[in-house]
């Protein structure tokens, strides 16, 4: 996607005089919106595709707050847990890549993300739990402030992750280790949180 968006190299441009693929992002937004797209497999794939192009389309995605908000909200409220998982990783990717002023409104998704993580554990979707925990770890490393409000309000996601660490049966060891790693990384990044 980066070569397509190269301002100086017109070989990847689809429209003369216009950098990149001008309708690609709009198509992804349309397909990733669960309210417009009832095909759950295609919707999940489109949300994941949107996650994958965030870095290449930072400016365009930052400018499309209404569409982005619709995709995030509809995915996190969807009845299919796999779509909620895709929404979870999308939010984390947005927080990890976009400027704080753009991702700051996403802090309100914190309680929903914790709820999705719990639902994935209850559904025994261990790969998806690991994927979400990996995203949480990355956010804790690069943007620990994302968790600040939620931690102040309810001690989440720390309480949920501590519960995962203490769970002896039914969870893969890797999940328990990742939950512990999040607690460690967050405490290293925000040591005042402990006091």
Backbone as a chain_set.jsonl record, in Angstrom:
{"seq": "XXXXXXXXXXXXXXXXXXXXXXXXXXXXXXXXXXXXXXXXXXXXXXXXXXXXXXXXXXXXXXXXXXXXXXXXXXXXXXXXXXXXXXXXXXXXXXXXXXXXXXXXXXXXXXXXXXXXXXXXXXXXXXXXXXXXXXXXXXXXXXXXXXXXXXXXXXXXXXXXXXXXXXXXXXXXXXXXXXXXXXXXXXXXXXXXXXX", "coords": {"N": [[0.819, -1.191, 0.0], [2.07, 1.183, 0.584], [3.711, 1.859, -1.624], [1.81, 2.439, -3.489], [0.77, 4.764, -2.524], [2.803, 6.534, -2.852], [3.919, 9.708, -3.33], [5.665, 10.588, -5.288], [6.083, 8.591, -7.168], [4.345, 7.615, -9.798], [3.583, 5.174, -10.832], [1.985, 3.349, -9.392], [-0.451, 4.579, -9.178], [-3.937, 4.767, -9.631], [-5.746, 6.584, -10.609], [-5.312, 9.192, -12.866], [-3.158, 11.843, -11.989], [-3.838, 11.704, -9.333], [-2.773, 10.577, -6.306], [-2.271, 7.203, -5.289], [-4.932, 4.855, -4.565], [-7.839, 6.02, -4.969], [-10.479, 5.222, -4.216], [-10.231, 3.039, -2.607], [-10.045, 3.071, 0.282], [-12.599, 3.988, 0.986], [-14.15, 1.869, 0.027], [-13.254, -0.164, 1.721], [-14.097, 0.837, 4.221], [-16.889, 0.724, 3.804], [-17.332, -2.052, 3.474], [-16.424, -2.961, 5.916], [-18.225, -2.066, 7.745], [-20.558, -3.276, 9.829], [-23.252, -2.739, 9.822], [-23.877, -2.139, 7.236], [-22.888, -4.271, 5.812], [-23.819, -7.477, 5.808], [-22.639, -9.925, 5.62], [-20.859, -11.85, 7.582], [-18.291, -13.042, 7.514], [-16.973, -11.678, 5.439], [-17.169, -9.105, 6.474], [-15.649, -9.267, 8.855], [-13.135, -9.845, 7.696], [-12.754, -7.482, 6.278], [-12.625, -5.569, 8.307], [-10.255, -6.381, 9.464], [-8.577, -5.938, 7.296], [-8.754, -3.159, 7.155], [-7.466, -2.57, 9.548], [-4.911, -3.391, 8.807], [-4.163, -1.466, 6.926], [-3.941, 0.904, 8.239], [-1.521, 2.245, 8.917], [-0.518, 2.997, 6.383], [-2.515, 4.686, 5.472], [-2.813, 6.81, 7.285], [-3.389, 9.625, 7.405], [-5.748, 9.879, 5.87], [-7.479, 8.154, 7.234], [-7.529, 9.361, 9.724], [-8.913, 11.65, 9.048], [-11.395, 10.674, 8.484], [-13.263, 10.402, 10.643], [-16.019, 9.993, 11.314], [-16.848, 7.798, 9.735], [-14.989, 5.901, 10.578], [-15.593, 5.78, 13.305], [-18.158, 4.65, 13.151], [-17.577, 2.091, 12.116], [-15.971, 1.04, 14.186], [-17.72, 1.189, 16.437], [-19.952, -0.364, 15.563], [-18.717, -2.833, 15.097], [-17.774, -3.587, 17.626], [-20.151, -3.936, 18.946], [-21.376, -6.007, 17.707], [-23.061, -9.189, 17.299], [-21.527, -11.409, 16.68], [-18.712, -12.909, 17.93], [-16.227, -13.057, 16.726], [-16.173, -10.896, 15.007], [-16.299, -8.887, 16.89], [-13.824, -9.324, 18.037], [-12.165, -8.647, 15.875], [-12.801, -5.936, 15.752], [-11.711, -5.167, 18.197], [-8.905, -5.564, 17.764], [-8.577, -3.712, 15.738], [-9.112, -1.247, 17.043], [-6.948, -1.226, 18.817], [-4.807, -1.133, 17.018], [-5.254, 1.359, 15.825], [-4.842, 3.034, 18.03], [-2.167, 2.515, 18.517], [-0.901, 3.573, 16.262], [-1.986, 6.03, 15.267], [-2.067, 9.613, 15.927], [-2.272, 10.938, 19.265], [-4.363, 12.804, 19.681], [-6.177, 11.973, 17.796], [-6.761, 9.31, 18.466], [-7.678, 9.565, 21.062], [-10.549, 9.798, 21.591], [-11.194, 7.113, 21.486], [-10.71, 5.983, 23.939], [-12.985, 5.562, 25.398], [-13.814, 3.092, 24.607], [-12.576, 1.27, 26.172], [-13.816, -0.256, 28.441], [-15.485, -1.909, 26.908], [-13.663, -3.292, 25.344], [-12.397, -4.809, 27.304], [-14.56, -6.387, 28.05], [-14.963, -7.811, 25.65], [-12.599, -9.285, 25.596], [-13.001, -10.935, 27.855], [-15.266, -12.341, 26.952], [-14.174, -13.729, 24.781], [-12.451, -15.412, 26.156], [-14.336, -16.901, 27.621], [-15.603, -18.173, 25.518], [-13.652, -19.868, 24.83], [-11.8, -19.253, 22.827], [-8.875, -19.379, 22.169], [-6.746, -18.604, 20.44], [-7.655, -16.139, 19.482], [-7.811, -14.75, 21.891], [-5.101, -14.614, 22.535], [-4.236, -13.054, 20.373], [-5.545, -10.624, 20.923], [-4.453, -10.002, 23.43], [-1.801, -9.646, 22.67], [-2.049, -7.329, 21.162], [-2.903, -5.595, 23.203], [-0.562, -5.579, 24.741], [1.192, -4.259, 23.007], [0.009, -1.723, 22.934], [0.273, -1.007, 25.629], [2.985, -0.69, 25.688], [3.542, 1.408, 23.845], [1.555, 3.405, 24.056], [0.613, 3.833, 26.874], [-1.121, 5.51, 28.222], [-3.609, 5.149, 27.168], [-4.992, 3.341, 28.738], [-5.364, 4.616, 31.12], [-7.69, 6.121, 32.116], [-9.659, 4.105, 32.361], [-8.411, 2.394, 34.181], [-8.317, 4.047, 36.425], [-11.038, 4.305, 36.944], [-12.13, 1.661, 37.234], [-10.149, -0.196, 37.666], [-9.718, -1.86, 35.592], [-8.08, -2.832, 32.572], [-6.596, -4.363, 34.33], [-7.588, -5.938, 36.5], [-8.987, -8.015, 35.185], [-6.907, -9.133, 33.684], [-5.207, -9.941, 35.733], [-6.801, -11.909, 36.826], [-6.707, -13.744, 34.725], [-4.015, -14.457, 34.884], [-4.014, -15.833, 37.306], [-5.611, -17.996, 36.74], [-5.651, -21.419, 36.575], [-6.5, -23.633, 35.104], [-7.766, -24.519, 31.859], [-6.79, -22.439, 30.331], [-4.288, -21.596, 27.982], [-0.802, -21.682, 28.674], [0.638, -19.639, 27.473], [-1.2, -17.536, 27.285], [-1.641, -16.855, 29.94], [0.96, -15.999, 30.532], [1.204, -13.796, 28.802], [-0.729, -12.091, 29.834], [0.389, -11.555, 32.325], [2.702, -10.319, 31.439], [1.619, -7.976, 30.323], [0.778, -6.649, 32.655], [3.266, -6.257, 33.862], [4.664, -4.702, 31.922], [3.0, -2.446, 31.786], [3.238, -1.455, 34.398], [5.948, -0.841, 34.406], [6.016, 1.204, 32.524], [4.271, 3.071, 33.617], [4.937, 3.714, 36.507], [3.951, 5.205, 38.662], [1.336, 4.488, 38.869], [1.146, 2.36, 40.575], [1.232, 3.411, 43.096]], "CA": [[0.0, 0.0, 0.0], [2.907, 2.366, 0.637], [4.152, 2.246, -2.961], [0.646, 2.993, -4.17], [0.563, 6.112, -1.986], [4.019, 7.315, -3.052], [3.617, 10.966, -4.01], [6.602, 10.84, -6.378], [6.096, 7.493, -8.128], [2.98, 7.505, -10.304], [3.304, 3.846, -11.398], [0.937, 2.667, -8.635], [-1.659, 5.39, -9.134], [-5.038, 4.288, -10.468], [-6.397, 7.745, -11.214], [-4.295, 10.162, -13.292], [-3.066, 13.062, -11.202], [-4.257, 11.489, -7.949], [-1.948, 9.585, -5.644], [-2.874, 6.021, -4.676], [-6.189, 4.256, -5.01], [-8.75, 6.943, -4.289], [-11.719, 4.641, -3.694], [-9.942, 1.85, -1.809], [-10.398, 3.234, 1.696], [-14.059, 4.067, 1.083], [-14.665, 0.509, -0.143], [-12.951, -0.907, 2.945], [-15.03, 1.327, 5.243], [-18.23, 0.216, 3.508], [-17.358, -3.49, 3.729], [-16.118, -3.215, 7.331], [-19.333, -1.597, 8.574], [-21.491, -4.394, 10.024], [-24.62, -2.297, 9.549], [-24.043, -2.146, 5.79], [-22.435, -5.548, 5.28], [-24.339, -8.535, 6.678], [-21.803, -11.111, 5.466], [-19.953, -11.744, 8.736], [-16.917, -13.408, 7.145], [-16.449, -10.549, 4.674], [-17.077, -7.965, 7.387], [-14.466, -9.48, 9.703], [-11.942, -9.692, 6.852], [-12.626, -6.069, 5.923], [-12.146, -4.873, 9.512], [-8.839, -6.732, 9.588], [-7.887, -5.221, 6.22], [-8.667, -1.768, 7.601], [-6.384, -2.564, 10.542], [-3.631, -3.549, 8.117], [-3.808, -0.292, 6.118], [-3.945, 2.107, 9.08], [-0.254, 2.952, 8.817], [-0.383, 3.575, 5.049], [-3.563, 5.689, 5.246], [-2.99, 7.544, 8.544], [-4.027, 10.929, 7.21], [-7.106, 9.679, 5.383], [-8.265, 7.539, 8.305], [-7.711, 10.398, 10.744], [-9.909, 12.599, 8.553], [-12.68, 9.983, 8.321], [-13.68, 10.035, 11.999], [-17.398, 9.498, 11.375], [-16.883, 6.437, 9.193], [-14.198, 5.062, 11.468], [-16.381, 5.586, 14.521], [-19.224, 3.699, 12.844], [-16.993, 0.742, 11.999], [-15.554, 0.602, 15.525], [-18.9, 0.98, 17.279], [-20.755, -1.49, 15.083], [-17.991, -4.1, 15.258], [-17.705, -3.949, 19.047], [-21.501, -4.277, 19.405], [-21.91, -7.085, 16.869], [-23.313, -10.421, 18.041], [-20.492, -12.391, 16.351], [-17.535, -12.629, 18.756], [-15.057, -12.882, 15.852], [-16.219, -9.507, 14.536], [-15.904, -8.073, 18.047], [-12.369, -9.49, 18.149], [-11.569, -7.824, 14.809], [-12.949, -4.559, 16.212], [-10.737, -5.007, 19.284], [-7.557, -5.377, 17.221], [-8.601, -2.453, 14.995], [-8.953, -0.155, 18.016], [-5.57, -1.255, 19.308], [-3.935, -0.672, 15.93], [-5.472, 2.801, 15.708], [-4.183, 3.675, 19.172], [-0.727, 2.354, 18.369], [-0.336, 4.247, 15.09], [-2.463, 7.397, 15.063], [-1.731, 10.616, 16.94], [-3.11, 10.857, 20.462], [-5.585, 13.597, 19.53], [-7.097, 11.208, 16.956], [-7.231, 8.101, 19.158], [-8.196, 9.875, 22.404], [-11.956, 9.421, 21.769], [-11.323, 5.658, 21.583], [-10.543, 5.512, 25.315], [-14.296, 5.118, 25.902], [-14.022, 1.685, 24.246], [-11.846, 0.431, 27.13], [-14.64, -1.276, 29.093], [-15.993, -2.857, 25.902], [-12.539, -4.159, 24.978], [-12.25, -5.774, 28.399], [-15.692, -7.304, 27.926], [-14.677, -8.687, 24.503], [-11.554, -10.208, 26.039], [-13.652, -11.914, 28.73], [-16.13, -13.183, 26.114], [-13.303, -14.62, 24.028], [-12.003, -16.439, 27.109], [-15.484, -17.757, 27.913], [-15.869, -18.986, 24.326], [-12.463, -20.695, 24.664], [-11.146, -18.893, 21.567], [-7.552, -19.075, 22.709], [-5.949, -17.854, 19.465], [-8.154, -14.772, 19.47], [-7.397, -14.149, 23.161], [-3.681, -14.288, 22.394], [-4.127, -11.927, 19.453], [-5.968, -9.422, 21.643], [-3.454, -9.699, 24.456], [-0.631, -9.119, 21.974], [-2.375, -5.937, 20.839], [-2.877, -4.873, 24.479], [0.847, -5.411, 25.106], [1.768, -3.22, 22.162], [-0.502, -0.431, 23.398], [0.906, -0.717, 26.92], [4.364, -0.283, 25.409], [3.676, 2.664, 23.103], [0.557, 4.396, 24.488], [0.011, 3.35, 28.12], [-2.184, 6.42, 28.666], [-4.899, 4.655, 26.687], [-5.632, 2.592, 29.818], [-5.375, 5.42, 32.344], [-9.039, 6.428, 32.61], [-10.319, 2.863, 32.757], [-7.774, 1.919, 35.408], [-8.758, 4.912, 37.519], [-12.457, 4.076, 37.198], [-12.535, 0.305, 37.613], [-8.965, -1.072, 37.746], [-9.664, -2.716, 34.408], [-8.119, -4.278, 32.408], [-5.679, -5.032, 35.249], [-8.284, -6.985, 37.266], [-9.253, -9.147, 34.287], [-5.638, -9.772, 33.343], [-4.737, -10.633, 36.944], [-7.606, -13.132, 36.912], [-6.149, -14.686, 33.741], [-2.741, -14.937, 35.418], [-4.302, -16.771, 38.407], [-6.376, -19.147, 36.25], [-4.749, -22.567, 36.434], [-6.987, -24.617, 34.138], [-8.589, -24.03, 30.761], [-6.097, -21.426, 29.546], [-2.927, -21.933, 27.589], [0.229, -21.01, 29.458], [1.0, -18.413, 26.766], [-2.173, -16.497, 27.617], [-1.316, -16.418, 31.307], [2.221, -15.256, 30.468], [0.961, -12.499, 28.151], [-1.465, -11.26, 30.795], [1.392, -11.116, 33.304], [3.594, -9.393, 30.748], [0.937, -6.679, 30.232], [0.862, -6.034, 33.98], [4.66, -5.847, 34.062], [4.981, -3.604, 30.998], [2.268, -1.247, 32.185], [3.842, -0.94, 35.631], [7.23, -0.242, 34.051], [5.758, 2.449, 31.804], [3.539, 3.979, 34.5], [5.191, 3.245, 37.877], [3.134, 5.942, 39.634], [0.051, 3.822, 38.959], [1.192, 1.436, 41.701], [1.205, 4.103, 44.382]], "C": [[0.858, 1.248, 0.0], [3.351, 2.805, -0.749], [3.013, 2.86, -3.759], [0.425, 4.437, -3.742], [1.785, 7.005, -2.151], [3.715, 8.54, -3.906], [4.47, 11.17, -5.256], [6.59, 9.759, -7.45], [4.672, 7.205, -8.588], [2.64, 6.118, -10.847], [2.169, 3.122, -10.682], [-0.377, 3.419, -8.585], [-2.716, 4.831, -10.078], [-5.747, 5.421, -11.202], [-5.319, 8.752, -11.611], [-4.34, 11.431, -12.431], [-3.454, 12.913, -9.739], [-3.485, 10.316, -7.367], [-2.788, 8.412, -5.125], [-4.11, 5.486, -5.355], [-7.298, 5.026, -4.315], [-10.009, 6.326, -3.699], [-11.49, 3.437, -2.782], [-10.417, 1.989, -0.365], [-11.909, 3.31, 1.877], [-14.698, 2.683, 0.935], [-14.426, -0.318, 1.121], [-13.901, -0.478, 4.061], [-16.427, 0.739, 5.04], [-18.332, -1.277, 3.853], [-17.121, -3.837, 5.201], [-17.234, -2.777, 8.262], [-20.399, -2.684, 8.649], [-22.944, -4.015, 9.745], [-24.912, -2.303, 8.052], [-23.743, -3.509, 5.184], [-22.876, -6.664, 6.233], [-23.573, -9.852, 6.549], [-20.705, -11.049, 6.536], [-18.504, -12.082, 8.391], [-16.257, -12.26, 6.392], [-16.261, -9.325, 5.565], [-15.839, -8.099, 8.279], [-13.185, -9.276, 8.902], [-11.702, -8.226, 6.502], [-12.143, -5.234, 7.114], [-10.653, -5.149, 9.69], [-8.003, -6.057, 8.487], [-7.724, -3.75, 6.591], [-7.549, -1.622, 8.628], [-5.021, -2.595, 9.846], [-3.209, -2.322, 7.31], [-3.758, 1.001, 6.931], [-2.653, 2.904, 8.895], [-0.11, 3.656, 7.464], [-1.37, 4.716, 4.804], [-3.849, 6.51, 6.505], [-3.791, 8.825, 8.361], [-5.484, 10.769, 6.821], [-8.015, 9.09, 6.463], [-8.525, 8.555, 9.41], [-8.796, 11.388, 10.343], [-11.308, 11.978, 8.461], [-13.218, 9.512, 9.663], [-15.083, 9.444, 12.068], [-17.484, 8.065, 10.871], [-16.13, 5.47, 10.102], [-14.96, 4.758, 12.744], [-17.507, 4.596, 14.316], [-18.716, 2.272, 12.769], [-16.63, 0.213, 13.379], [-16.768, 0.276, 16.385], [-19.697, -0.24, 16.846], [-20.04, -2.825, 15.251], [-17.962, -4.536, 16.719], [-19.068, -4.325, 19.622], [-22.09, -5.473, 18.662], [-22.088, -8.365, 17.685], [-22.243, -11.484, 17.791], [-19.2, -12.016, 17.086], [-16.285, -12.435, 17.898], [-15.011, -11.472, 15.281], [-15.847, -8.574, 15.683], [-14.391, -8.144, 18.256], [-11.66, -8.633, 17.093], [-11.667, -6.342, 15.172], [-11.946, -4.226, 17.301], [-9.36, -4.722, 18.699], [-7.475, -4.105, 16.372], [-8.382, -1.271, 15.941], [-7.506, -0.096, 18.494], [-4.587, -0.75, 18.249], [-4.046, 0.843, 15.757], [-4.739, 3.548, 16.816], [-2.665, 3.615, 19.016], [-0.113, 3.189, 17.265], [-0.74, 5.719, 14.982], [-2.002, 8.328, 16.189], [-2.729, 10.556, 18.086], [-4.41, 11.647, 20.314], [-6.623, 12.867, 18.667], [-7.642, 10.002, 17.721], [-7.852, 8.38, 20.532], [-9.682, 9.526, 22.576], [-12.169, 7.904, 21.914], [-11.144, 5.138, 23.009], [-11.873, 5.041, 25.907], [-14.584, 3.665, 25.538], [-13.365, 0.745, 25.25], [-12.683, -0.629, 27.814], [-15.178, -2.33, 28.114], [-14.882, -3.805, 25.482], [-12.312, -5.216, 26.053], [-13.356, -6.823, 28.326], [-15.473, -8.292, 26.77], [-13.626, -9.712, 24.892], [-12.138, -11.306, 26.928], [-14.515, -12.868, 27.908], [-15.315, -14.16, 25.284], [-12.785, -15.749, 24.921], [-13.135, -17.422, 27.402], [-15.824, -18.669, 26.741], [-14.705, -19.917, 23.999], [-11.798, -20.49, 23.297], [-9.732, -18.409, 21.891], [-6.667, -18.306, 21.728], [-6.356, -16.386, 19.445], [-7.779, -14.041, 20.754], [-5.925, -13.74, 23.069], [-3.472, -13.097, 21.465], [-4.479, -10.612, 20.157], [-4.965, -9.026, 22.71], [-2.171, -9.14, 23.837], [-0.851, -7.65, 21.619], [-2.352, -5.07, 22.106], [-1.433, -4.589, 24.91], [1.491, -4.291, 24.299], [1.292, -1.839, 22.593], [0.153, -0.05, 24.73], [2.336, -0.219, 26.723], [4.451, 1.107, 24.793], [2.712, 3.767, 23.557], [-0.134, 3.949, 25.778], [-1.113, 4.25, 28.64], [-3.567, 5.998, 28.181], [-5.682, 3.984, 27.818], [-5.9, 3.424, 31.075], [-6.776, 5.637, 32.921], [-9.742, 5.172, 33.122], [-9.711, 2.306, 34.048], [-8.205, 2.747, 36.615], [-10.204, 4.631, 37.918], [-12.744, 2.697, 37.804], [-11.386, -0.685, 37.814], [-8.921, -2.084, 36.604], [-8.741, -2.067, 33.386], [-7.234, -5.051, 33.382], [-6.351, -6.162, 36.024], [-8.526, -8.225, 36.4], [-7.964, -9.882, 33.957], [-5.041, -10.493, 34.549], [-5.511, -11.931, 37.144], [-7.083, -14.181, 35.932], [-4.84, -15.279, 34.247], [-2.99, -16.011, 36.467], [-5.042, -18.024, 37.95], [-5.424, -20.293, 35.94], [-5.202, -23.557, 35.364], [-7.793, -23.924, 33.043], [-7.949, -22.953, 29.913], [-4.703, -21.919, 29.192], [-1.944, -21.106, 28.42], [0.622, -19.681, 28.817], [0.068, -17.255, 27.093], [-1.879, -15.953, 29.013], [-0.041, -15.573, 31.31], [2.025, -13.873, 29.847], [0.206, -11.549, 29.082], [-0.501, -10.715, 31.855], [2.342, -10.103, 32.682], [2.939, -8.017, 30.607], [1.042, -5.946, 31.568], [2.267, -5.495, 34.237], [5.003, -4.631, 33.209], [4.273, -2.327, 31.433], [2.893, -0.622, 33.445], [5.209, -0.312, 35.368], [7.026, 1.107, 33.38], [5.102, 3.5, 32.694], [3.727, 3.564, 35.957], [4.364, 3.984, 38.93], [1.778, 5.289, 39.83], [-0.001, 2.897, 40.183], [0.998, 2.125, 43.044], [-0.026, 4.924, 44.553]], "O": [[0.438, 2.279, -0.525], [3.369, 4.002, -1.034], [3.243, 3.714, -4.616], [-0.061, 5.247, -4.531], [1.801, 8.124, -1.639], [3.304, 8.42, -5.06], [4.046, 11.855, -6.187], [7.059, 10.009, -8.561], [3.884, 6.617, -7.848], [1.51, 5.9, -11.284], [1.452, 2.346, -11.314], [-1.337, 2.926, -7.993], [-2.403, 4.462, -11.21], [-6.284, 5.225, -12.292], [-4.496, 9.129, -10.778], [-5.402, 12.004, -12.185], [-3.407, 13.883, -8.983], [-3.545, 9.2, -7.882], [-3.879, 8.609, -4.59], [-4.304, 5.646, -6.56], [-7.656, 4.707, -3.182], [-10.559, 6.878, -2.747], [-12.444, 2.877, -2.243], [-11.116, 1.114, 0.146], [-12.442, 2.747, 2.834], [-15.664, 2.361, 1.627], [-15.295, -1.082, 1.54], [-14.449, -1.323, 4.769], [-17.068, 0.308, 5.998], [-19.314, -1.709, 4.458], [-17.565, -4.882, 5.675], [-17.198, -3.086, 9.453], [-21.064, -2.98, 7.656], [-23.771, -4.883, 9.463], [-26.063, -2.455, 7.644], [-24.296, -3.856, 4.14], [-22.355, -6.774, 7.342], [-23.837, -10.795, 7.295], [-19.744, -10.29, 6.408], [-17.584, -11.465, 8.929], [-15.111, -11.908, 6.673], [-15.284, -8.592, 5.413], [-15.074, -7.147, 8.433], [-12.256, -8.616, 9.367], [-10.554, -7.786, 6.438], [-11.35, -4.308, 6.949], [-9.885, -4.248, 10.028], [-6.863, -5.657, 8.723], [-6.666, -3.164, 6.361], [-6.776, -0.665, 8.582], [-4.092, -1.901, 10.259], [-2.022, -2.148, 7.035], [-3.553, 2.077, 6.37], [-2.702, 4.123, 8.733], [0.37, 4.788, 7.406], [-1.089, 5.616, 4.013], [-4.999, 6.867, 6.764], [-4.757, 9.072, 9.083], [-6.358, 11.44, 7.371], [-9.175, 9.481, 6.59], [-9.622, 8.602, 9.968], [-9.516, 11.906, 11.197], [-12.298, 12.704, 8.368], [-13.59, 8.347, 9.807], [-15.311, 8.487, 12.808], [-18.115, 7.216, 11.5], [-16.589, 4.357, 10.357], [-14.974, 3.62, 13.213], [-17.791, 3.786, 15.199], [-19.344, 1.352, 13.293], [-16.943, -0.931, 13.71], [-16.834, -0.793, 16.991], [-20.075, -1.062, 17.681], [-20.682, -3.841, 15.519], [-18.109, -5.721, 17.016], [-19.14, -4.963, 20.672], [-23.202, -5.901, 18.971], [-21.356, -8.6, 18.647], [-22.071, -12.378, 18.619], [-18.661, -10.928, 16.883], [-15.371, -11.717, 18.304], [-13.93, -10.913, 15.091], [-15.155, -7.578, 15.471], [-13.756, -7.149, 18.608], [-10.667, -7.971, 17.394], [-10.731, -5.579, 14.932], [-11.393, -3.126, 17.327], [-8.712, -3.75, 19.088], [-6.415, -3.485, 16.294], [-7.56, -0.397, 15.667], [-6.916, 0.982, 18.562], [-3.647, -0.021, 18.565], [-3.04, 1.524, 15.564], [-4.096, 4.568, 16.569], [-1.966, 4.571, 19.351], [1.079, 3.49, 17.315], [0.089, 6.563, 14.64], [-1.601, 7.876, 17.262], [-3.884, 10.172, 17.901], [-5.456, 11.195, 20.779], [-7.82, 13.121, 18.799], [-8.833, 9.699, 17.642], [-8.494, 7.497, 21.101], [-10.051, 9.0, 23.626], [-13.208, 7.468, 22.409], [-11.401, 3.962, 23.265], [-11.886, 4.213, 26.817], [-15.501, 3.062, 26.096], [-13.579, -0.466, 25.183], [-12.313, -1.802, 27.783], [-15.306, -3.502, 28.465], [-15.126, -4.995, 25.283], [-12.064, -6.382, 25.743], [-13.104, -8.012, 28.521], [-15.77, -9.479, 26.907], [-13.752, -10.888, 24.551], [-11.802, -12.48, 26.766], [-14.497, -14.076, 28.144], [-15.726, -15.306, 25.101], [-12.693, -16.899, 24.492], [-12.918, -18.633, 27.428], [-16.278, -19.797, 26.935], [-14.753, -20.663, 23.021], [-11.297, -21.438, 22.691], [-9.44, -17.213, 21.887], [-5.906, -17.436, 22.151], [-5.504, -15.498, 19.397], [-7.463, -12.852, 20.722], [-5.556, -12.64, 23.481], [-2.636, -12.234, 21.731], [-3.783, -9.61, 19.996], [-4.661, -7.845, 22.875], [-1.531, -8.262, 24.416], [0.055, -6.828, 21.76], [-1.843, -3.949, 22.086], [-1.122, -3.496, 25.384], [2.24, -3.476, 24.837], [2.076, -0.89, 22.616], [0.54, 1.102, 24.926], [2.832, 0.586, 27.512], [5.318, 1.899, 25.161], [3.038, 4.949, 23.445], [-1.341, 3.71, 25.776], [-1.961, 3.801, 29.411], [-4.58, 6.44, 28.723], [-6.911, 4.057, 27.845], [-6.59, 2.969, 31.988], [-7.009, 5.359, 34.098], [-10.348, 5.184, 34.194], [-10.434, 1.803, 34.908], [-8.43, 2.207, 37.698], [-10.553, 4.709, 39.096], [-13.505, 2.58, 38.764], [-11.613, -1.861, 38.095], [-8.165, -3.054, 36.657], [-8.641, -0.841, 33.354], [-7.129, -6.273, 33.274], [-5.762, -7.23, 36.193], [-8.293, -9.35, 36.841], [-7.931, -11.112, 33.951], [-4.432, -11.551, 34.395], [-4.946, -12.935, 37.578], [-7.021, -15.365, 36.262], [-4.583, -16.468, 34.061], [-2.26, -17.0, 36.52], [-5.099, -19.01, 38.685], [-4.503, -20.147, 35.137], [-4.371, -24.249, 34.776], [-8.416, -22.886, 33.269], [-8.498, -22.58, 28.877], [-4.031, -22.57, 29.992], [-2.235, -19.975, 28.81], [0.907, -18.71, 29.518], [0.51, -16.109, 27.169], [-1.87, -14.741, 29.231], [0.036, -14.558, 32.002], [2.609, -12.893, 30.309], [0.475, -10.348, 29.107], [-0.58, -9.545, 32.229], [2.739, -9.137, 33.333], [3.614, -6.998, 30.752], [1.358, -4.757, 31.604], [2.428, -4.397, 34.771], [5.562, -3.652, 33.704], [4.873, -1.253, 31.448], [3.05, 0.595, 33.53], [5.586, 0.649, 36.039], [7.776, 2.05, 33.636], [5.357, 4.694, 32.535], [2.774, 3.106, 36.587], [4.103, 3.427, 39.997], [1.131, 5.511, 40.854], [-1.069, 2.68, 40.755], [0.636, 1.476, 44.026], [-0.198, 5.57, 45.586]]}, "num_chains": 1, "name": "protein.A"}
